[in-house]
Structure formats: structure tokens, C-alpha cells
Short mmCIF file of C-alpha atoms in Angstrom, two decimals:
data_model
loop_
_atom_site.label_atom_id
_atom_site.label_comp_id
_atom_site.label_asym_id
_atom_site.label_seq_id
_atom_site.Cartn_x
_atom_site.Cartn_y
_atom_site.Cartn_z
CA MET A 9 0.00 0.00 0.00
CA ASN A 10 2.94 2.27 0.61
CA ASN A 11 3.42 2.53 -3.17
CA GLU A 12 0.00 4.10 -3.47
CA GLN A 13 1.20 7.13 -1.53
CA THR A 14 2.90 8.46 -4.71
CA ILE A 15 1.41 11.64 -6.10
CA GLY A 16 -1.70 10.87 -8.11
CA GLY A 17 -1.72 7.29 -6.87
CA TYR A 18 0.64 5.97 -9.52
CA GLU A 19 3.11 3.28 -8.70
CA ALA A 20 6.52 3.07 -10.33
CA GLY A 21 7.68 -0.03 -12.15
CA LEU A 22 7.10 -2.11 -15.22
CA PHE A 23 3.46 -3.00 -16.02
CA GLN A 24 2.08 -0.77 -13.27
CA THR A 25 -1.47 0.28 -14.07
CA HIS A 26 -4.91 0.59 -12.54
CA ARG A 27 -6.52 -0.95 -15.60
CA PRO A 28 -8.52 -4.00 -14.47
CA ASP A 29 -9.08 -5.30 -18.01
CA THR A 30 -6.98 -7.86 -19.90
CA TRP A 31 -4.71 -5.19 -21.43
CA TRP A 32 -1.90 -7.76 -21.80
CA LEU A 33 -3.87 -10.03 -24.13
CA GLU A 34 -3.53 -8.01 -27.34
CA PRO A 35 0.25 -7.43 -27.14
CA LEU A 36 0.70 -11.08 -26.14
CA LEU A 37 -1.32 -12.49 -29.03
CA THR A 38 0.09 -10.15 -31.67
CA GLY A 39 3.61 -10.73 -30.37
CA LEU A 40 3.20 -14.51 -30.46
CA GLY A 41 1.46 -14.37 -33.84
CA PHE A 42 4.28 -12.47 -35.50
CA LEU A 43 6.93 -14.53 -33.73
CA SER A 44 5.30 -17.71 -35.09
CA PHE A 45 5.42 -16.23 -38.58
CA VAL A 46 9.09 -15.31 -38.23
CA ILE A 47 9.99 -18.78 -36.94
CA TYR A 48 8.09 -20.54 -39.73
CA THR A 49 9.48 -18.20 -42.40
CA THR A 50 13.04 -18.75 -41.19
CA TRP A 51 12.55 -22.51 -41.18
CA ALA A 52 10.98 -22.50 -44.65
CA MET A 53 13.68 -20.22 -46.00
CA PHE A 54 16.47 -22.58 -44.94
CA GLN A 55 14.82 -25.68 -46.43
CA GLY A 56 15.69 -24.88 -50.05
CA ASP A 57 13.44 -27.69 -51.32
CA TYR A 58 9.79 -28.59 -52.07
CA TYR A 59 8.90 -25.04 -53.07
CA TRP A 60 7.56 -25.96 -56.51
CA TRP A 61 4.91 -28.31 -57.77
CA SER A 62 3.60 -28.98 -61.27
CA ALA A 63 2.66 -32.65 -60.96
CA GLY A 64 5.81 -33.62 -62.79
CA SER A 65 4.98 -31.70 -65.96
CA GLU A 66 7.67 -29.45 -67.38
CA GLY A 67 5.46 -27.26 -69.58
CA PHE A 68 4.16 -23.81 -68.71
CA GLY A 69 2.52 -23.57 -65.31
CA GLY A 70 2.87 -24.78 -61.74
CA TYR A 71 2.71 -23.72 -58.12
CA LEU A 72 5.60 -21.68 -56.70
CA SER A 73 5.84 -20.97 -52.98
CA PRO A 74 5.56 -17.19 -52.39
CA PHE A 75 8.56 -17.37 -50.04
CA TYR A 76 10.73 -18.41 -52.99
CA SER A 77 9.55 -15.94 -55.58
CA PRO A 78 11.23 -14.48 -57.55
CA LEU A 79 13.64 -17.34 -58.19
CA LEU A 80 16.90 -15.57 -58.90
CA PHE A 81 19.03 -18.73 -58.98
CA ILE A 82 17.97 -22.37 -58.81
CA GLU A 83 19.78 -25.42 -57.46
CA GLU A 84 18.15 -28.06 -59.62
CA SER A 85 19.41 -30.98 -57.61
CA ALA A 86 17.27 -29.99 -54.62
CA ALA A 87 14.11 -32.05 -54.17
CA GLY A 88 10.94 -30.23 -55.20
CA SER A 89 12.86 -27.45 -56.95
CA ALA A 90 11.56 -25.53 -59.96
CA PRO A 91 12.80 -26.23 -63.50
CA LEU A 92 15.76 -24.10 -64.48
CA LEU A 93 13.73 -22.08 -66.97
CA HIS A 94 12.01 -20.37 -64.03
CA ALA A 95 15.27 -18.90 -62.75
CA TRP A 96 15.82 -15.25 -63.56
CA PHE A 97 19.60 -15.62 -63.73
CA GLY A 98 20.19 -19.35 -64.17
CA PRO A 99 21.63 -22.07 -61.94
CA TRP A 100 22.97 -21.47 -58.45
CA PRO A 101 26.30 -19.73 -59.19
CA GLU A 102 29.63 -21.09 -58.13
CA TRP A 103 30.81 -17.64 -57.07
CA MET A 104 28.13 -17.52 -54.37
CA PRO A 105 29.95 -17.64 -51.00
CA ASN A 106 29.60 -20.96 -49.19
CA LEU A 107 28.42 -18.99 -46.19
CA ILE A 108 25.10 -18.46 -47.93
CA PRO A 109 22.90 -21.56 -47.71
CA VAL A 110 21.79 -22.95 -51.06
CA THR A 111 18.19 -21.83 -50.99
CA PRO A 112 16.63 -19.27 -53.36
CA ALA A 113 14.48 -17.79 -50.58
CA ILE A 114 17.47 -16.44 -48.70
CA LEU A 115 18.26 -14.07 -51.56
CA ILE A 116 14.90 -12.32 -51.61
CA LEU A 117 13.14 -12.51 -48.27
CA ALA A 118 14.85 -9.42 -46.87
CA GLY A 119 12.78 -7.34 -49.31
CA PRO A 120 9.26 -8.08 -48.03
CA LEU A 121 10.52 -8.51 -44.48
CA SER A 122 12.03 -5.01 -44.46
CA PHE A 123 8.70 -3.64 -45.69
CA ARG A 124 6.84 -5.27 -42.85
CA LEU A 125 9.40 -4.39 -40.19
CA THR A 126 9.30 -0.69 -41.06
CA CYS A 127 5.52 -0.59 -41.57
CA TYR A 128 3.76 1.86 -39.26
CA TYR A 129 1.27 -0.80 -38.12
CA TYR A 130 3.94 -3.37 -37.35
CA ARG A 131 5.93 -0.75 -35.51
CA LYS A 132 2.95 -0.11 -33.29
CA PHE A 133 2.54 -3.71 -32.25
CA TYR A 134 6.17 -4.71 -31.94
CA TYR A 135 7.06 -1.62 -29.92
CA ARG A 136 4.25 -2.72 -27.65
CA SER A 137 4.81 -6.49 -27.66
CA TYR A 138 8.60 -6.78 -27.79
CA PHE A 139 9.97 -3.44 -26.60
CA LEU A 140 7.23 -2.78 -24.00
CA SER A 141 7.38 0.84 -25.04
CA PRO A 142 4.65 0.92 -23.81
CA PRO A 143 3.12 -2.57 -23.45
CA ALA A 144 -0.38 -1.07 -23.61
CA CYS A 145 -2.00 2.32 -23.23
CA ALA A 146 -1.60 3.79 -19.74
CA VAL A 147 0.46 0.78 -18.65
CA ALA A 148 3.99 1.59 -17.50
CA GLY A 149 6.63 0.29 -19.89
CA VAL A 150 10.37 0.04 -19.77
CA HIS A 151 11.69 3.37 -18.55
CA GLN A 152 14.75 4.42 -20.51
CA LYS A 153 17.28 6.80 -19.08
CA ASP A 154 17.41 8.81 -22.28
CA TYR A 155 14.55 7.76 -24.50
CA LYS A 156 15.18 8.77 -28.10
CA GLY A 157 12.20 7.28 -29.92
CA GLU A 158 12.91 7.07 -33.64
CA THR A 159 15.56 9.77 -33.67
CA ALA A 160 18.72 7.73 -33.03
CA LEU A 161 19.26 4.13 -34.16
CA LEU A 162 15.62 3.78 -35.14
CA VAL A 163 15.87 6.65 -37.59
CA ILE A 164 16.34 3.70 -39.98
CA GLN A 165 12.53 3.35 -39.94
CA ASN A 166 12.46 6.22 -42.42
CA ILE A 167 13.51 3.82 -45.19
CA HIS A 168 9.92 2.56 -45.24
CA ARG A 169 9.05 4.21 -48.53
CA PHE A 170 12.01 2.53 -50.25
CA THR A 171 10.92 -0.83 -48.92
CA LEU A 172 7.50 0.07 -50.32
CA TYR A 173 8.98 0.24 -53.82
CA ILE A 174 10.44 -3.23 -53.30
CA ALA A 175 7.10 -4.52 -52.00
CA ILE A 176 5.31 -3.22 -55.10
CA GLY A 177 7.77 -5.24 -57.19
CA PHE A 178 6.90 -8.34 -55.16
CA VAL A 179 3.17 -7.80 -55.75
CA ALA A 180 3.87 -7.75 -59.50
CA VAL A 181 6.01 -10.91 -59.36
CA LEU A 182 3.52 -12.80 -57.20
CA SER A 183 0.71 -11.75 -59.53
CA TYR A 184 2.60 -13.47 -62.36
CA ASP A 185 3.00 -16.55 -60.13
CA ALA A 186 -0.75 -16.52 -59.54
CA PHE A 187 -1.28 -16.49 -63.33
CA LEU A 188 1.23 -19.32 -63.65
CA SER A 189 -0.70 -21.40 -61.13
CA PHE A 190 -3.72 -21.61 -63.45
CA PHE A 191 -1.74 -23.58 -65.99
CA ARG A 192 -0.24 -27.02 -65.98
CA ASP A 193 1.76 -28.17 -68.95
CA GLY A 194 0.32 -25.21 -70.85
CA LYS A 195 -3.30 -26.18 -70.15
CA PHE A 196 -5.62 -23.85 -68.25
CA GLY A 197 -7.26 -25.23 -65.13
CA VAL A 198 -8.04 -24.47 -61.50
CA GLY A 199 -6.69 -26.17 -58.43
CA VAL A 200 -6.99 -25.38 -54.74
CA GLY A 201 -3.39 -24.17 -54.99
CA SER A 202 -4.35 -21.83 -57.84
CA ILE A 203 -6.98 -20.21 -55.64
CA ILE A 204 -4.57 -19.84 -52.72
CA LEU A 205 -1.87 -18.35 -54.95
CA PHE A 206 -4.44 -16.13 -56.70
CA LEU A 207 -5.65 -14.62 -53.42
CA ASN A 208 -2.09 -14.08 -52.22
CA PRO A 209 -1.19 -11.04 -54.39
CA ILE A 210 -4.65 -9.57 -53.81
CA PHE A 211 -4.13 -9.57 -50.05
CA LEU A 212 -0.58 -8.32 -50.48
CA ALA A 213 -1.79 -5.52 -52.76
CA GLY A 214 -4.42 -4.55 -50.17
CA TYR A 215 -1.63 -4.29 -47.62
CA THR A 216 0.99 -2.65 -49.85
CA PHE A 217 -1.27 -0.08 -51.52
CA GLY A 218 -2.87 0.85 -48.21
CA CYS A 219 0.48 1.61 -46.64
CA HIS A 220 0.97 5.02 -45.02
CA ALA A 221 3.96 5.83 -47.22
CA PHE A 222 1.95 5.07 -50.37
CA ARG A 223 -0.92 7.17 -49.00
CA HIS A 224 1.48 10.06 -48.64
CA LEU A 225 3.11 9.65 -52.04
CA SER A 226 -0.16 9.11 -53.89
CA GLY A 227 -1.72 12.37 -52.75
CA GLY A 228 -1.35 13.01 -49.04
CA ARG A 229 1.72 15.17 -49.64
CA HIS A 230 -0.44 17.85 -51.30
CA ASP A 231 -2.02 20.60 -49.24
CA CYS A 232 -4.58 21.28 -51.90
CA PHE A 233 -6.44 18.66 -53.92
CA THR A 234 -8.22 21.09 -56.23
CA CYS A 235 -5.67 23.81 -56.89
CA PRO A 236 -5.31 25.77 -59.04
CA GLN A 237 -8.44 25.27 -61.15
CA GLY A 238 -10.82 24.23 -58.41
CA LYS A 239 -11.21 20.76 -59.89
CA GLU A 240 -10.41 17.50 -58.17
CA LYS A 241 -7.12 16.03 -59.24
CA VAL A 242 -6.75 12.36 -60.07
CA SER A 243 -4.41 12.09 -57.11
CA PHE A 244 -7.31 13.04 -54.82
CA LYS A 245 -9.34 10.04 -55.99
CA ILE A 246 -6.32 7.77 -55.61
CA TRP A 247 -5.67 9.20 -52.16
CA GLN A 248 -9.29 8.52 -51.16
CA GLY A 249 -9.00 4.90 -52.32
CA VAL A 250 -5.68 4.43 -50.57
CA SER A 251 -7.14 6.02 -47.42
CA TRP A 252 -9.95 3.43 -47.48
CA LEU A 253 -7.40 0.64 -47.57
CA ASN A 254 -5.26 2.42 -45.00
CA GLY A 255 -8.16 2.54 -42.54
CA ARG A 256 -8.09 -1.29 -42.64
CA HIS A 257 -4.30 -1.61 -42.67
CA MET A 258 -4.20 -3.96 -39.69
CA PHE A 259 -6.58 -6.38 -41.42
CA TRP A 260 -4.55 -6.39 -44.63
CA ALA A 261 -1.30 -6.74 -42.71
CA TRP A 262 -2.46 -9.89 -40.92
CA ILE A 263 -4.40 -11.56 -43.71
CA SER A 264 -1.55 -11.04 -46.19
CA MET A 265 1.03 -12.32 -43.71
CA ILE A 266 -0.98 -15.41 -42.80
CA TRP A 267 -1.83 -16.08 -46.44
CA VAL A 268 1.74 -15.90 -47.70
CA ALA A 269 2.71 -18.50 -45.09
CA LEU A 270 -0.32 -20.60 -46.01
CA GLY A 271 0.80 -20.46 -49.64
CA ASP A 272 4.20 -21.89 -48.71
CA ILE A 273 2.68 -24.53 -46.43
CA TYR A 274 0.27 -25.65 -49.16
CA VAL A 275 2.88 -25.89 -51.91
CA ARG A 276 5.26 -27.68 -49.55
CA LEU A 277 2.64 -30.24 -48.47
CA VAL A 278 1.55 -30.93 -52.05
CA ALA A 279 5.14 -31.13 -53.34
CA LYS A 280 6.05 -33.60 -50.60
CA GLY A 281 3.03 -35.70 -51.42
CA TYR A 282 1.41 -35.20 -48.02
CA TRP A 283 -1.60 -33.46 -49.52
CA THR A 284 -3.61 -33.96 -52.69
CA ASP A 285 -4.25 -30.87 -54.74
CA PHE A 286 -7.85 -31.11 -55.93
CA SER A 287 -7.99 -29.59 -59.38
CA THR A 288 -9.67 -29.57 -62.76
CA TRP A 289 -6.55 -31.22 -64.22
CA GLY A 290 -7.68 -34.39 -62.54
CA ASN A 291 -4.69 -35.37 -60.44
CA MET B 10 -27.91 1.34 -6.48
CA GLU B 11 -24.89 1.92 -4.26
CA ARG B 12 -21.54 2.07 -6.05
CA ASN B 13 -18.04 2.08 -4.61
CA PHE B 14 -15.36 4.55 -5.60
CA LYS B 15 -11.68 4.85 -4.83
CA ILE B 16 -10.60 8.43 -5.44
CA TRP B 17 -7.14 9.86 -5.05
CA ARG B 18 -7.10 12.79 -2.63
CA GLY B 19 -4.11 15.00 -2.07
CA ASP B 20 -1.95 17.77 -3.44
CA ALA B 21 1.51 18.20 -4.99
CA GLU B 22 3.17 17.11 -1.75
CA LYS B 23 1.22 14.08 -0.53
CA GLY B 24 -1.98 12.17 -0.92
CA GLU B 25 -3.74 8.82 -0.80
CA PHE B 26 -6.73 6.93 -2.12
CA LYS B 27 -9.98 7.31 -0.20
CA ASN B 28 -13.01 5.09 -0.53
CA TYR B 29 -16.53 6.39 -1.00
CA ALA B 30 -19.88 4.70 -1.46
CA VAL B 31 -22.77 6.59 -3.05
CA LYS B 32 -26.21 5.74 -4.34
CA LEU B 33 -26.64 6.49 -8.03
CA GLU B 34 -29.52 6.57 -10.45
CA GLN B 35 -29.82 5.24 -13.95
CA GLY B 36 -28.16 7.32 -16.67
CA MET B 37 -25.51 8.88 -14.47
CA VAL B 38 -21.94 9.45 -15.56
CA VAL B 39 -18.78 9.34 -13.44
CA LEU B 40 -18.78 13.13 -13.09
CA ASP B 41 -22.31 12.91 -11.58
CA ALA B 42 -20.99 10.39 -9.08
CA ILE B 43 -18.08 12.67 -8.17
CA HIS B 44 -20.49 15.55 -7.65
CA ARG B 45 -22.63 13.37 -5.40
CA ILE B 46 -19.55 12.40 -3.39
CA GLN B 47 -18.80 16.13 -3.05
CA VAL B 48 -22.32 16.73 -1.71
CA GLU B 49 -22.59 13.75 0.60
CA HIS B 50 -19.05 12.94 1.75
CA ALA B 51 -16.30 15.35 0.72
CA ASN B 52 -17.27 18.90 -0.12
CA ASP B 53 -13.61 19.83 -0.49
CA LEU B 54 -13.02 17.26 -3.25
CA ALA B 55 -11.49 19.17 -6.19
CA VAL B 56 -12.52 18.30 -9.73
CA ARG B 57 -12.35 20.50 -12.81
CA TRP B 58 -15.41 20.52 -15.01
CA ASN B 59 -17.42 22.89 -17.12
CA CYS B 60 -19.82 21.87 -19.89
CA LYS B 61 -20.67 18.30 -18.84
CA ALA B 62 -21.24 17.58 -22.51
CA GLY B 63 -17.86 16.36 -23.69
CA LYS B 64 -17.01 19.59 -25.47
CA CYS B 65 -14.95 21.67 -23.08
CA GLY B 66 -12.26 19.11 -22.27
CA SER B 67 -12.07 20.10 -18.60
CA CYS B 68 -12.94 16.92 -16.71
CA SER B 69 -10.06 14.76 -17.94
CA VAL B 70 -9.10 12.16 -15.33
CA GLU B 71 -8.08 8.53 -15.27
CA ILE B 72 -10.92 6.13 -14.58
CA ASN B 73 -9.92 2.56 -13.83
CA GLY B 74 -6.52 3.35 -15.22
CA ARG B 75 -7.76 4.76 -18.54
CA PRO B 76 -7.56 8.45 -19.47
CA LYS B 77 -11.16 9.57 -19.97
CA LEU B 78 -13.58 12.45 -19.71
CA ALA B 79 -15.54 11.97 -16.48
CA CYS B 80 -18.62 13.53 -18.06
CA MET B 81 -18.67 11.08 -20.97
CA THR B 82 -18.05 7.90 -18.99
CA ARG B 83 -21.36 6.29 -18.20
CA MET B 84 -21.73 4.32 -15.00
CA ASN B 85 -23.30 1.39 -16.82
CA GLU B 86 -19.91 0.74 -18.44
CA PHE B 87 -18.89 -0.86 -15.15
CA SER B 88 -20.19 -3.99 -13.49
CA PRO B 89 -22.25 -3.31 -10.32
CA GLU B 90 -19.70 -4.81 -7.94
CA GLU B 91 -16.70 -3.09 -9.54
CA VAL B 92 -14.81 -0.53 -7.47
CA ILE B 93 -14.20 2.48 -9.71
CA THR B 94 -10.79 4.10 -9.34
CA VAL B 95 -10.49 7.78 -10.23
CA GLN B 96 -7.13 9.53 -10.41
CA PRO B 97 -5.73 12.80 -11.72
CA MET B 98 -3.90 12.66 -15.06
CA LYS B 99 -0.47 11.15 -14.53
CA THR B 100 1.48 13.28 -16.99
CA PHE B 101 0.80 16.66 -15.39
CA PRO B 102 1.55 17.99 -11.90
CA VAL B 103 -1.25 17.62 -9.38
CA ILE B 104 -2.73 20.82 -7.98
CA LYS B 105 -5.36 19.20 -5.77
CA ASP B 106 -7.20 15.87 -5.85
CA LEU B 107 -8.31 15.32 -9.45
CA VAL B 108 -7.15 18.70 -10.76
CA THR B 109 -3.84 18.94 -12.60
CA ASP B 110 -1.78 21.83 -13.89
CA VAL B 111 -1.92 21.59 -17.69
CA SER B 112 -0.21 24.93 -18.36
CA TRP B 113 2.79 23.18 -19.98
CA ASN B 114 0.51 22.57 -22.95
CA TYR B 115 -0.18 26.27 -23.37
CA GLU B 116 3.55 26.90 -23.54
CA GLN B 117 3.88 24.36 -26.36
CA ASN B 118 1.07 26.01 -28.24
CA LYS B 119 2.83 29.37 -28.12
CA MET B 120 5.89 27.90 -29.85
CA ILE B 121 3.97 26.90 -32.96
CA PRO B 122 4.26 29.38 -35.85
CA PRO B 123 0.72 30.63 -36.48
CA PHE B 124 -1.36 30.45 -39.64
CA LYS B 125 0.20 32.46 -42.43
CA PRO B 126 -2.18 32.81 -45.37
CA ARG B 127 -0.95 33.47 -48.88
CA LYS B 128 -1.67 36.84 -50.43
CA LYS B 129 -4.95 37.40 -52.19
CA LYS B 130 -4.73 37.60 -55.96
CA ASN B 131 -6.07 40.91 -57.31
CA GLY B 132 -7.81 41.51 -54.00
CA ILE B 133 -10.19 38.59 -54.56
CA ASP B 134 -11.12 36.57 -51.50
CA HIS B 135 -9.66 33.10 -51.15
CA VAL B 136 -11.83 30.22 -52.30
CA MET B 137 -11.49 26.83 -50.63
CA TYR B 138 -13.24 23.66 -51.67
CA GLN B 139 -14.66 21.08 -49.31
CA GLN B 140 -12.24 18.40 -50.56
CA ASP B 141 -9.36 20.57 -49.38
CA VAL B 142 -10.66 21.52 -45.96
CA GLU B 143 -12.14 18.18 -44.88
CA ARG B 144 -8.79 16.82 -43.92
CA ILE B 145 -7.93 19.71 -41.60
CA GLN B 146 -11.48 20.03 -40.25
CA GLU B 147 -10.96 16.72 -38.48
CA PHE B 148 -8.13 18.25 -36.46
CA ARG B 149 -10.27 21.27 -35.58
CA LYS B 150 -12.58 18.99 -33.60
CA CYS B 151 -9.95 18.86 -30.84
CA ILE B 152 -11.39 20.03 -27.51
CA GLU B 153 -7.99 20.25 -25.83
CA CYS B 154 -8.81 17.77 -23.10
CA TYR B 155 -5.14 16.67 -23.18
CA LEU B 156 -6.03 13.02 -22.71
CA CYS B 157 -3.76 12.27 -25.67
CA GLN B 158 -0.94 14.16 -23.98
CA ASP B 159 -1.63 12.26 -20.78
CA VAL B 160 -1.50 8.80 -22.37
CA CYS B 161 1.48 9.48 -24.66
CA HIS B 162 4.23 7.37 -23.13
CA VAL B 163 6.94 9.77 -24.36
CA LEU B 164 5.52 12.39 -21.99
CA ARG B 165 3.96 10.07 -19.42
CA ASP B 166 6.65 7.45 -18.77
CA GLN B 167 9.76 8.73 -20.51
CA ASP B 168 9.17 12.31 -19.33
CA LYS B 169 10.55 13.91 -22.51
CA LYS B 170 8.51 17.08 -22.39
CA GLU B 171 11.52 19.10 -23.49
CA LYS B 172 11.86 17.05 -26.71
CA PHE B 173 8.31 16.31 -27.85
CA VAL B 174 5.29 18.61 -27.98
CA GLY B 175 2.90 15.69 -27.82
CA PRO B 176 0.06 14.43 -30.01
CA ARG B 177 -2.28 17.37 -29.41
CA PHE B 178 0.23 19.79 -30.89
CA MET B 179 1.29 17.44 -33.64
CA ILE B 180 -2.28 17.60 -34.94
CA ARG B 181 -2.32 21.38 -34.54
CA LEU B 182 0.85 21.43 -36.63
CA ALA B 183 -0.79 19.08 -39.13
CA SER B 184 -3.82 21.36 -39.38
CA LEU B 185 -1.54 24.26 -40.27
CA GLU B 186 0.87 22.36 -42.52
CA MET B 187 -1.96 20.80 -44.54
CA HIS B 188 -3.96 24.01 -44.79
CA PRO B 189 -4.44 24.88 -48.48
CA LEU B 190 -3.91 28.60 -47.87
CA ASP B 191 -1.03 28.44 -45.42
CA ILE B 192 2.43 29.26 -46.79
CA ASP B 193 4.65 28.85 -43.75
CA ASP B 194 7.19 26.02 -43.74
CA ARG B 195 7.21 24.26 -40.37
CA ILE B 196 8.77 20.96 -41.46
CA PRO B 197 12.30 21.66 -40.11
CA LYS B 198 10.78 22.72 -36.78
CA ILE B 199 8.52 19.66 -36.72
CA LYS B 200 11.60 17.48 -36.96
CA ASN B 201 14.05 19.44 -34.83
CA ASP B 202 12.04 21.40 -32.29
CA PHE B 203 8.71 19.65 -31.96
CA GLY B 204 10.15 16.13 -31.99
CA SER B 205 8.21 14.17 -34.61
CA GLY B 206 10.87 11.46 -34.37
CA MET B 207 10.19 10.94 -30.67
CA CYS B 208 6.78 9.48 -31.44
CA ASN B 209 6.94 5.72 -31.99
CA ILE B 210 3.34 5.66 -33.23
CA THR B 211 1.93 3.24 -30.66
CA ARG B 212 -1.42 4.99 -31.19
CA CYS B 213 -2.60 5.36 -27.62
CA CYS B 214 -3.37 9.01 -28.35
CA THR B 215 -5.85 7.91 -31.02
CA ASP B 216 -7.35 5.29 -28.71
CA VAL B 217 -8.23 7.79 -25.97
CA CYS B 218 -9.37 10.74 -28.11
CA PRO B 219 -13.00 11.50 -27.14
CA GLU B 220 -13.52 13.23 -30.49
CA HIS B 221 -12.27 10.13 -32.34
CA ILE B 222 -9.68 12.13 -34.25
CA GLN B 223 -7.32 9.80 -36.10
CA ILE B 224 -4.35 11.54 -34.51
CA THR B 225 -1.76 8.99 -35.59
CA ASP B 226 -2.92 7.98 -39.06
CA ASN B 227 -4.12 11.37 -40.26
CA GLY B 228 -1.89 13.71 -38.28
CA ILE B 229 1.39 12.38 -36.96
CA ILE B 230 2.26 9.83 -39.67
CA PRO B 231 1.60 12.26 -42.56
CA LEU B 232 3.87 14.76 -40.80
CA LYS B 233 6.53 12.08 -40.37
CA GLU B 234 6.27 11.34 -44.09
CA ARG B 235 6.72 15.03 -44.90
CA VAL B 236 9.83 15.00 -42.75
CA VAL B 237 11.05 11.98 -44.73
CA ASP B 238 10.41 13.93 -47.96
CA ARG B 239 12.63 16.72 -46.75
CA PHE B 240 15.39 14.96 -44.84
CA TYR B 241 15.59 11.24 -45.62
CA ASP B 242 14.60 10.69 -49.24
CA PRO B 243 17.40 11.37 -51.75
CA VAL B 244 15.15 10.39 -54.68
CA ARG B 245 12.61 12.98 -53.69
CA TRP B 246 15.40 15.50 -53.09
CA ILE B 247 16.67 15.04 -56.66
CA TYR B 248 13.09 15.17 -58.01
CA ASN B 249 12.52 18.44 -56.18
CA LYS B 250 15.75 19.90 -57.53
CA LEU B 251 14.79 18.98 -61.08
CA PHE B 252 11.08 19.72 -61.09
CA GLY B 253 10.57 22.04 -58.14
CA ASN B 254 9.43 21.03 -54.71
CA GLY B 255 5.89 22.32 -55.02
CA ALA B 256 6.81 24.86 -52.35
CA LYS B 257 3.97 26.84 -50.95
CA GLN B 258 3.37 29.90 -53.11
CA GLU B 259 3.08 33.42 -51.69
#
């Protein structure tokens, strides 16, 4: 009780609050959710196999795990790897340092990961969940002797708009992969995998094009949407659309993150033969 | 129905929680309960209030650990057996009981360069269209209750009042910076003096705003992006050098 004698009735120390609700639940669940994604992604990245499935056909079409796209280099000897024609730059090069594991995913995953790590929504939840700064509203967090926010080391967060440009490139590449998934040996068809890989770039686009940096660049940077003629600019309409997506940024962030992992899990299970891909191709 | 309250009583030097039980009627808010406690148990209990309609921003306190307006917090939000804790705002110095000294905020306000409209062309009055003012009208809803200042952990826990003006004044800055007629350039000050980089956008200010202003998404983040335009984006810097930076015209 002695602690309650502080001015205003506030006690010092981590997690001190008078909130009787389950304030810890949201940071706990979001923290665990993202941690699970990071663990799975890291595991999948290091596998280097079973990221492609086309039922043995070598013609146009097939399922490619979103974690492995784009395929810059391919090690064809790996089980469940894509045919060499899908590599942007050919076989896994000999000049690649041995330090780098032979897995195409390791060359590209930093792109989308950097976009998510610098995203304003992700920053909110990981500052809360992992840095306890603060753990929840009106709950005492870790007191720092000289708190600097995002002015010192974390000034790096300002690269977010550059990671946005990379993310837009990934949406384009994954859209092509979605198109690819509707073909097998050059024949059009639909499989469960096609639907999963088709939804993937849609969710990613909802997340990427609703990002705060894109909202700013697409129109938010203007002070006047109608100047000088008094007519709405195209950028105003774009900004309105982006603002709609932005208002649901948390939804897009989670659904796109879960779905991209689901895409990898599905392709991996089918490629390993643990799961049958129901499709119009009849296999 | 009788309800139990635990209210902090004291001044800048010392104080403690005191328990009160009062009978309340249907439809009452926490401020009504505090007034009844004043009448029946503690007529020296200090609480600041004015309009009792959620528009003056005077009765900001912390109720069950959450920054809230006492006049807009209905008693039926709480279960009948719940003891309701009422405290003064943590971020500001206590004057007496539930009343805090919020004058630091007025000092921040004075530092902000005021509205500077561009010159009229040929003496004709300015014309503004709804599309252009809607964005800044949201910020004008602010009632200056300072709940956002209270909950902001940079001010509340890290005590960096000398480095960050707080969410309330970030949206005032946003309302000026985004104004279609304003020609002043506050971006360097927003970065260097007002501390936009101190905010780590954990959005508690938005959560507690009784006017539901999207402080973080519509105010602070757009200002942070404008700071990026100016100080951290070499591509944009080159673009501006080549094609002009769209600087505000006189």
C-alpha cells in the first residue's frame, strides 16, 4: 500500500497500471502471432526444397511458394525445386559464398521482411509487444534513461518508402506466379493451390497499396487537392481509395502475412506428397 | 444502487486513495458520481469541469486506469460490484485531488508558428473547396482535453517534455501544414524542435481521443512522411531539384 502514496496514486515499475481489463492479451497475441510467422518463415527459407509443384509436368505452369519468388538462382538438384527455366539468372552460381545456404528464398526474403518491419502498423505492435514501449495504453513500460524514440538508431525506420517500392515489385512478381498457377503443362485449369496463390497477391496488394507511405506519395503530400483550377485532381481520388485501404491496414497486414505462409505450407505439403491438390486437371 | 469509488485525494506534496460509497440513479456518468460524493461525503473534493457535454475538455481524469472524460463515462460501463478508481492525469503535476496543472501545454502552443495565409490575388477573397478543408477540419474537432498528452508514453513514462510537444500539438501542426492557404514552412521545426521522431506511433493518443480524431494515421504519420520527404529521401530531393518542390506559393 505504501506505493500508493505516490502523487496521483501511480506506482513506479514495469506494467504498473490501474486498468482492471486484460490489457496484456492483445500485445501477447500479436507478439506470439508475429513470432510464429518469423519462426516458420526462417525454417521454410532454410529448407531450399519442395517449393515448386507442377505434378511432374515441365510445360508452362505450376505452383511456386511465395517465399521463394522471384527465383533468382535455382539449385536443380534440390528435391521439389523448380525447373531451371524459371530462374531469372540461371543455376545457383559457383561464385556464391559458401556462407550463404543454397536456398533461393534467402536471396529475396529481406525485401518483403524489411517492408513489414518498417511498416507503421507493425511498428505499433512490436514496440508494444517486444519493446514494452509501452506494453499497452496507460500501462507503464520500460523506462529508458534517455529515450530517443525514432531519432537515433531507429531513424532507420524512415527507409519505409524505399521498402515500399520493393514490396510493389513483389506484388507484380507474385501476380505473375498466380497467373502461372492456373496452368499445368500449358493447359488452363483451376486447383486449390491456384486459388490460394491467386488470393495471395490480392491480399498483399491490399496491404501494400494501403500503406501510409503510399498514401502520402499518392496524394497526401499535397495541401490542396483542387488547386489551381478548383477541380479534383486524379491524385485526390487515388488518395481517397488508398485512405480506405489504410483505414483497414491492420486487417490487410495480418491476412496477407498469414496467407503468404499458407501459400508456402500448401505448396510444400503438395510437393512432398502429403496433400492432394484437388484440381480440374484431374490429379 | 450503491456504487463504490476509490478516489485519489491530495496535493503536490502528498496524498492517498480514499473510498466512498454513493447511491446512483440510472443514466448517471462518473462526473455525476463525483459531484454526489462532493455533496454527501467530501465537499472539499477538487474536480475540474465545465460543460458536462464532452465539449470543453475540462474533466479529464483517469478512470480505472484509462484516461477519460468523467462527463462522458457512463456508470453502466462498469459492473455493479466493480470498485471504480479515479485519479488525476499522470502526466501533469497535481494541484489538488483530481485537478492537474496543464499549463505546460499552453507553452507548447505558443511555440507553434501561427497560420500564415498566402496573399490574395487581385484583391479577390480566397476560395477553398470542401475536398481541401475536410482533412484539416478533423483536427479542428480537438477540444484540448489533453487526454492524448496524458496517455502518450513519451511524456507520461519517458518524461521527454523538453523534446516532444505531444500528439495534441502534432495535430495542430498538421492542421496548419496541410492548410491549403497556409504558406509557412514548419517541417524543419517539426523534426528538430517539436520532436516528430520521438513518437513511436503506438497509437494510444488515437485510442483515448474523445472526439475520435485519427491523430496517428491522419496527423502524426503524414507529418513524419513530410519529414522523410525533406530529410531522408534522396530520390525525392533530386526530383525536387529537377522539377521544383511544389513549395507553398506566396
